[in-house]
Short mmCIF file of C-alpha atoms and ligand atoms in Angstrom, two decimals:
data_model
loop_
_atom_site.label_atom_id
_atom_site.label_comp_id
_atom_site.label_asym_id
_atom_site.label_seq_id
_atom_site.Cartn_x
_atom_site.Cartn_y
_atom_site.Cartn_z
CA MET D 1 -53.61 28.01 52.77
CA ALA D 2 -54.17 25.36 50.46
CA THR D 3 -53.73 27.34 47.15
CA ALA D 4 -51.03 29.48 48.34
CA GLY D 5 -49.23 25.98 49.13
CA ALA D 6 -50.42 24.08 45.39
CA LYS D 7 -49.11 27.47 43.46
CA PRO D 8 -45.36 26.81 43.85
CA ARG D 9 -45.48 23.30 43.62
CA ARG D 10 -47.47 23.27 40.34
CA THR D 11 -44.45 25.89 39.33
CA VAL D 12 -42.00 23.49 40.29
CA LEU D 13 -43.84 20.61 38.69
CA ILE D 14 -44.06 22.90 35.47
CA VAL D 15 -40.56 23.87 35.17
CA LEU D 16 -39.81 20.23 35.92
CA LEU D 17 -41.80 19.13 33.38
CA ILE D 18 -40.28 21.74 30.97
CA VAL D 19 -36.95 20.85 31.85
CA GLY D 20 -38.00 17.22 31.35
CA ALA D 21 -38.88 18.04 28.25
CA VAL D 22 -36.33 20.05 27.10
CA LEU D 23 -34.07 17.54 28.47
CA ALA D 24 -35.88 14.29 26.77
CA LEU D 25 -35.89 16.50 23.18
CA PHE D 26 -32.20 16.99 24.02
CA LEU D 27 -31.62 13.37 24.63
CA ALA D 28 -33.69 12.78 21.44
CA CYS D 29 -31.33 14.78 19.39
CA ALA D 30 -28.07 13.77 20.67
CA GLY D 31 -29.59 10.11 20.28
CA GLY D 32 -30.90 10.83 16.75
CA VAL D 33 -27.27 12.76 15.67
CA GLY D 34 -25.27 9.91 17.53
CA ALA D 35 -27.46 7.24 15.84
CA ILE D 36 -26.38 8.82 12.21
CA ALA D 37 -22.98 9.47 13.07
CA TYR D 38 -22.66 5.87 14.18
CA TYR D 39 -24.61 4.58 11.31
CA ALA D 40 -21.95 6.77 8.86
CA PHE D 41 -19.24 5.45 10.96
CA LYS D 42 -20.33 1.74 10.80
CA SER D 43 -21.12 1.79 6.99
CA GLY D 44 -18.00 3.83 6.42
CA GLY D 45 -16.22 0.73 8.37
CA GLU D 46 -17.93 -1.90 6.14
CA GLU D 47 -17.12 0.11 3.29
CA ALA D 48 -13.44 0.27 4.09
CA THR D 49 -13.20 -3.39 4.84
CA HIS D 50 -14.84 -4.24 1.28
CA LEU D 51 -12.44 -1.77 -0.53
CA VAL D 52 -9.73 -2.88 1.45
CA ASP D 53 -10.24 -6.87 0.35
CA GLU D 54 -11.03 -5.54 -3.20
CA LEU D 55 -7.86 -3.83 -3.18
CA PHE D 56 -5.54 -7.01 -1.93
CA GLY D 57 -7.85 -9.44 -4.05
CA SER D 58 -6.71 -6.86 -7.21
CA ILE D 59 -3.37 -7.51 -6.09
CA ALA D 60 -3.38 -11.58 -5.36
CA ALA D 61 -4.86 -11.77 -8.85
CA GLY D 62 -2.16 -10.11 -10.71
CA GLY D 63 -4.65 -7.37 -11.82
CA ASP D 64 -3.07 -4.64 -10.22
CA ALA D 65 -2.58 -2.47 -13.46
CA THR D 66 -6.22 -2.09 -14.10
CA TYR D 67 -7.01 -1.66 -10.75
CA TYR D 68 -4.57 1.27 -10.51
CA GLN D 69 -6.18 2.67 -13.92
CA ARG D 70 -10.04 2.50 -12.59
CA ARG D 71 -9.63 2.45 -9.28
CA THR D 72 -6.87 4.80 -7.81
CA SER D 73 -7.50 8.61 -7.31
CA ASP D 74 -5.56 11.09 -9.60
CA GLY D 75 -3.55 12.45 -6.52
CA PHE D 76 -2.72 8.66 -5.86
CA ARG D 77 -1.71 8.17 -9.69
CA GLN D 78 0.40 12.17 -9.76
CA ALA D 79 2.61 10.28 -6.60
CA ALA D 80 2.92 7.05 -7.85
CA SER D 81 3.88 5.97 -11.28
CA PRO D 82 2.12 2.49 -12.81
CA GLU D 83 5.58 0.96 -12.71
CA VAL D 84 6.15 1.69 -9.11
CA PHE D 85 2.66 0.58 -8.23
CA ALA D 86 2.95 -2.77 -9.85
CA GLN D 87 6.24 -3.48 -8.50
CA LEU D 88 4.76 -2.52 -4.58
CA CYS D 89 2.22 -4.59 -5.42
CA GLU D 90 4.80 -7.58 -6.60
CA LEU D 91 6.10 -7.30 -3.62
CA VAL D 92 3.33 -7.88 -1.64
CA ARG D 93 2.12 -10.85 -3.61
CA THR D 94 5.38 -12.57 -3.85
CA ARG D 95 6.52 -11.89 -0.24
CA LEU D 96 3.06 -11.48 2.14
CA GLY D 97 0.81 -13.66 -0.48
CA LYS D 98 -3.17 -13.27 -0.36
CA LEU D 99 -4.79 -11.38 2.62
CA GLU D 100 -6.56 -13.88 4.55
CA SER D 101 -8.15 -11.48 7.25
CA SER D 102 -7.88 -7.98 8.02
CA GLN D 103 -9.65 -6.26 11.67
CA GLN D 104 -9.89 -2.78 11.50
CA GLU D 105 -8.37 -0.35 13.82
CA SER D 106 -9.11 2.81 13.23
CA LEU D 107 -11.30 5.14 10.78
CA VAL D 108 -11.44 8.70 10.39
CA MET D 109 -14.01 10.26 7.73
CA ARG D 110 -13.18 13.92 6.90
CA GLN D 111 -14.79 16.48 4.24
CA ASN D 112 -12.23 18.84 2.40
CA ASN D 113 -14.31 20.81 0.24
CA LEU D 114 -15.95 18.65 -2.49
CA ASP D 115 -13.98 15.76 -1.64
CA GLN D 116 -14.45 12.99 0.89
CA PHE D 117 -11.49 11.23 2.43
CA LEU D 118 -11.88 7.96 4.62
CA ASP D 119 -8.81 6.94 6.80
CA ALA D 120 -8.85 3.71 7.21
CA ARG D 121 -6.12 1.26 9.01
CA PHE D 122 -5.98 -2.60 9.65
CA LYS D 123 -4.31 -5.04 11.36
CA ALA D 124 -4.00 -7.62 8.70
CA ARG D 125 -3.10 -11.48 8.34
CA PHE D 126 -1.46 -12.40 5.29
CA GLU D 127 -0.98 -16.15 3.62
CA GLN D 128 2.53 -15.69 4.71
CA GLY D 129 2.74 -12.97 7.79
CA GLU D 130 1.32 -10.35 9.58
CA GLY D 131 1.26 -6.88 8.73
CA ARG D 132 -0.59 -3.56 8.94
CA ILE D 133 -2.64 -1.92 6.25
CA GLU D 134 -2.56 1.99 6.14
CA THR D 135 -5.35 3.24 3.28
CA VAL D 136 -6.51 6.59 2.84
CA TRP D 137 -9.87 6.58 0.03
CA GLN D 138 -11.01 9.56 -1.56
CA ARG D 139 -14.43 10.31 -2.74
CA ARG D 140 -15.70 13.17 -5.02
CA GLY D 141 -19.35 13.98 -5.61
CA GLY D 142 -21.38 10.66 -5.91
CA GLU D 143 -18.25 9.13 -7.40
CA PRO D 144 -17.04 5.57 -5.71
CA TRP D 145 -14.24 5.85 -3.50
CA ARG D 146 -10.84 5.52 -5.12
CA LEU D 147 -7.77 4.81 -3.68
CA HIS D 148 -5.63 7.85 -2.40
CA ASN D 149 -2.75 6.18 0.29
CA PHE D 150 -1.84 2.65 0.45
CA VAL D 151 0.79 1.52 2.62
CA VAL D 152 1.49 -1.93 3.61
CA LYS D 153 3.96 -2.32 7.03
CA SER D 154 5.39 -5.84 7.66
CA PRO D 155 8.53 -7.09 8.99
CA ARG D 156 8.37 -9.59 5.97
CA LEU D 157 8.68 -6.60 3.52
CA LEU D 158 11.48 -4.60 5.47
CA ASP D 159 13.23 -8.03 4.95
CA ALA D 160 12.45 -7.61 1.16
CA MET D 161 14.10 -3.82 1.21
CA SER D 162 17.11 -5.32 2.64
CA SER D 163 17.81 -8.56 0.77
CA ARG D 164 17.33 -9.86 -2.58
CA ALA D 165 16.51 -13.17 -4.03
CA CYS D 166 19.89 -15.01 -5.19
CA PRO D 167 19.73 -15.47 -8.90
CA HIS D 168 21.34 -18.98 -8.50
CA CYS D 169 19.06 -20.69 -5.78
CA GLY D 170 16.28 -18.06 -5.02
CA GLN D 171 16.91 -17.90 -1.42
CA GLN D 172 16.91 -14.31 0.18
CA ALA D 173 20.67 -13.06 0.55
CA PRO D 174 21.41 -9.48 2.42
CA LEU D 175 21.44 -6.58 -0.08
CA ASP D 176 25.39 -6.04 0.38
CA ALA D 177 26.42 -9.95 0.40
CA ARG D 178 29.09 -10.94 -2.46
CA PHE D 179 28.23 -14.51 -1.71
CA CYS D 180 25.04 -16.20 -1.07
CA PRO D 181 24.73 -17.44 2.59
CA HIS D 182 22.25 -20.28 1.41
CA CYS D 183 23.89 -22.09 -1.71
CA GLY D 184 27.57 -20.27 -1.61
CA LYS D 185 27.42 -19.12 -5.26
CA ALA D 186 28.83 -15.64 -5.91
CA ILE D 187 26.00 -12.87 -6.28
CA GLU D 188 26.64 -10.17 -8.70
CA ALA D 189 26.56 -6.66 -7.98
CA GLY D 190 23.76 -4.70 -9.85
CA GLU D 191 20.42 -5.54 -10.47
CA ALA D 192 19.49 -3.98 -6.99
CA PRO D 193 15.48 -4.70 -5.92
CA GLN D 194 13.22 -2.11 -6.18
CA THR D 195 14.01 -0.51 -2.73
CA ASP D 196 13.96 3.33 -4.20
CA ALA D 197 10.40 3.04 -5.70
CA VAL D 198 8.99 1.54 -2.67
CA GLU D 199 10.38 4.21 -0.51
CA ALA D 200 9.13 6.72 -3.12
CA VAL D 201 5.78 5.65 -2.64
CA ASP D 202 6.05 6.02 0.79
CA GLU D 203 7.45 9.40 0.74
CA ALA D 204 4.28 10.30 -1.46
CA ASP D 205 2.10 8.99 0.71
CA ALA D 206 3.10 10.14 3.81
CA ASP D 207 3.24 14.01 1.82
CA GLU D 208 -0.47 13.23 0.63
CA ALA D 209 -1.57 12.33 4.32
CA ALA D 210 0.10 15.48 5.63
CA ASN D 211 -1.52 17.73 3.36
CA PRO D 212 -4.64 15.82 1.70
CA LYS D 213 -6.15 17.79 -1.15
ZN1 LIG A 1 21.81 -19.20 -3.52
#
């Protein structure tokens, strides 16, 4: 009687142990994979923050021509000429000033054949206003990350695209204004600001983001 009762109990115990072991193993694996994924995510996030600081540091210091040559991807340089990049940087420099702080909003890492992409978006505070920074970085093999896509969204930049500096007083006047609302002097037509160039970058970026190479 005792042995008959003990046998199924032992079986149950063994089954429980096996299930327990399998569960423990599974948890260990999941925990391990989770930890690795989390580590990659965390280090990617720190890396993206560092990359964005470097980019905006270069812009603020007027070093964007060097940055363009050394730190952008082939795809970026195909989509945006040095002039277009310089104009966009000038706009950020004059309209937003230095990047004071950035807070990461999203981070996505993806692999496409030999290329790794890091899609990082930030909420940003600049010296002269708030905005959003959207970046995509590309890395091939063991090379460093390169800027692949770069969009700055800010009400102050939108203002800049729909207005221009008055040649007499330097204040902002609407694009279609014939007289400056600040000093009242006539504004010559022409000398339109770099609206087209900035939009060209945005379109190129949108294509790149939709169909990364
Ligand atoms: Zn004026």
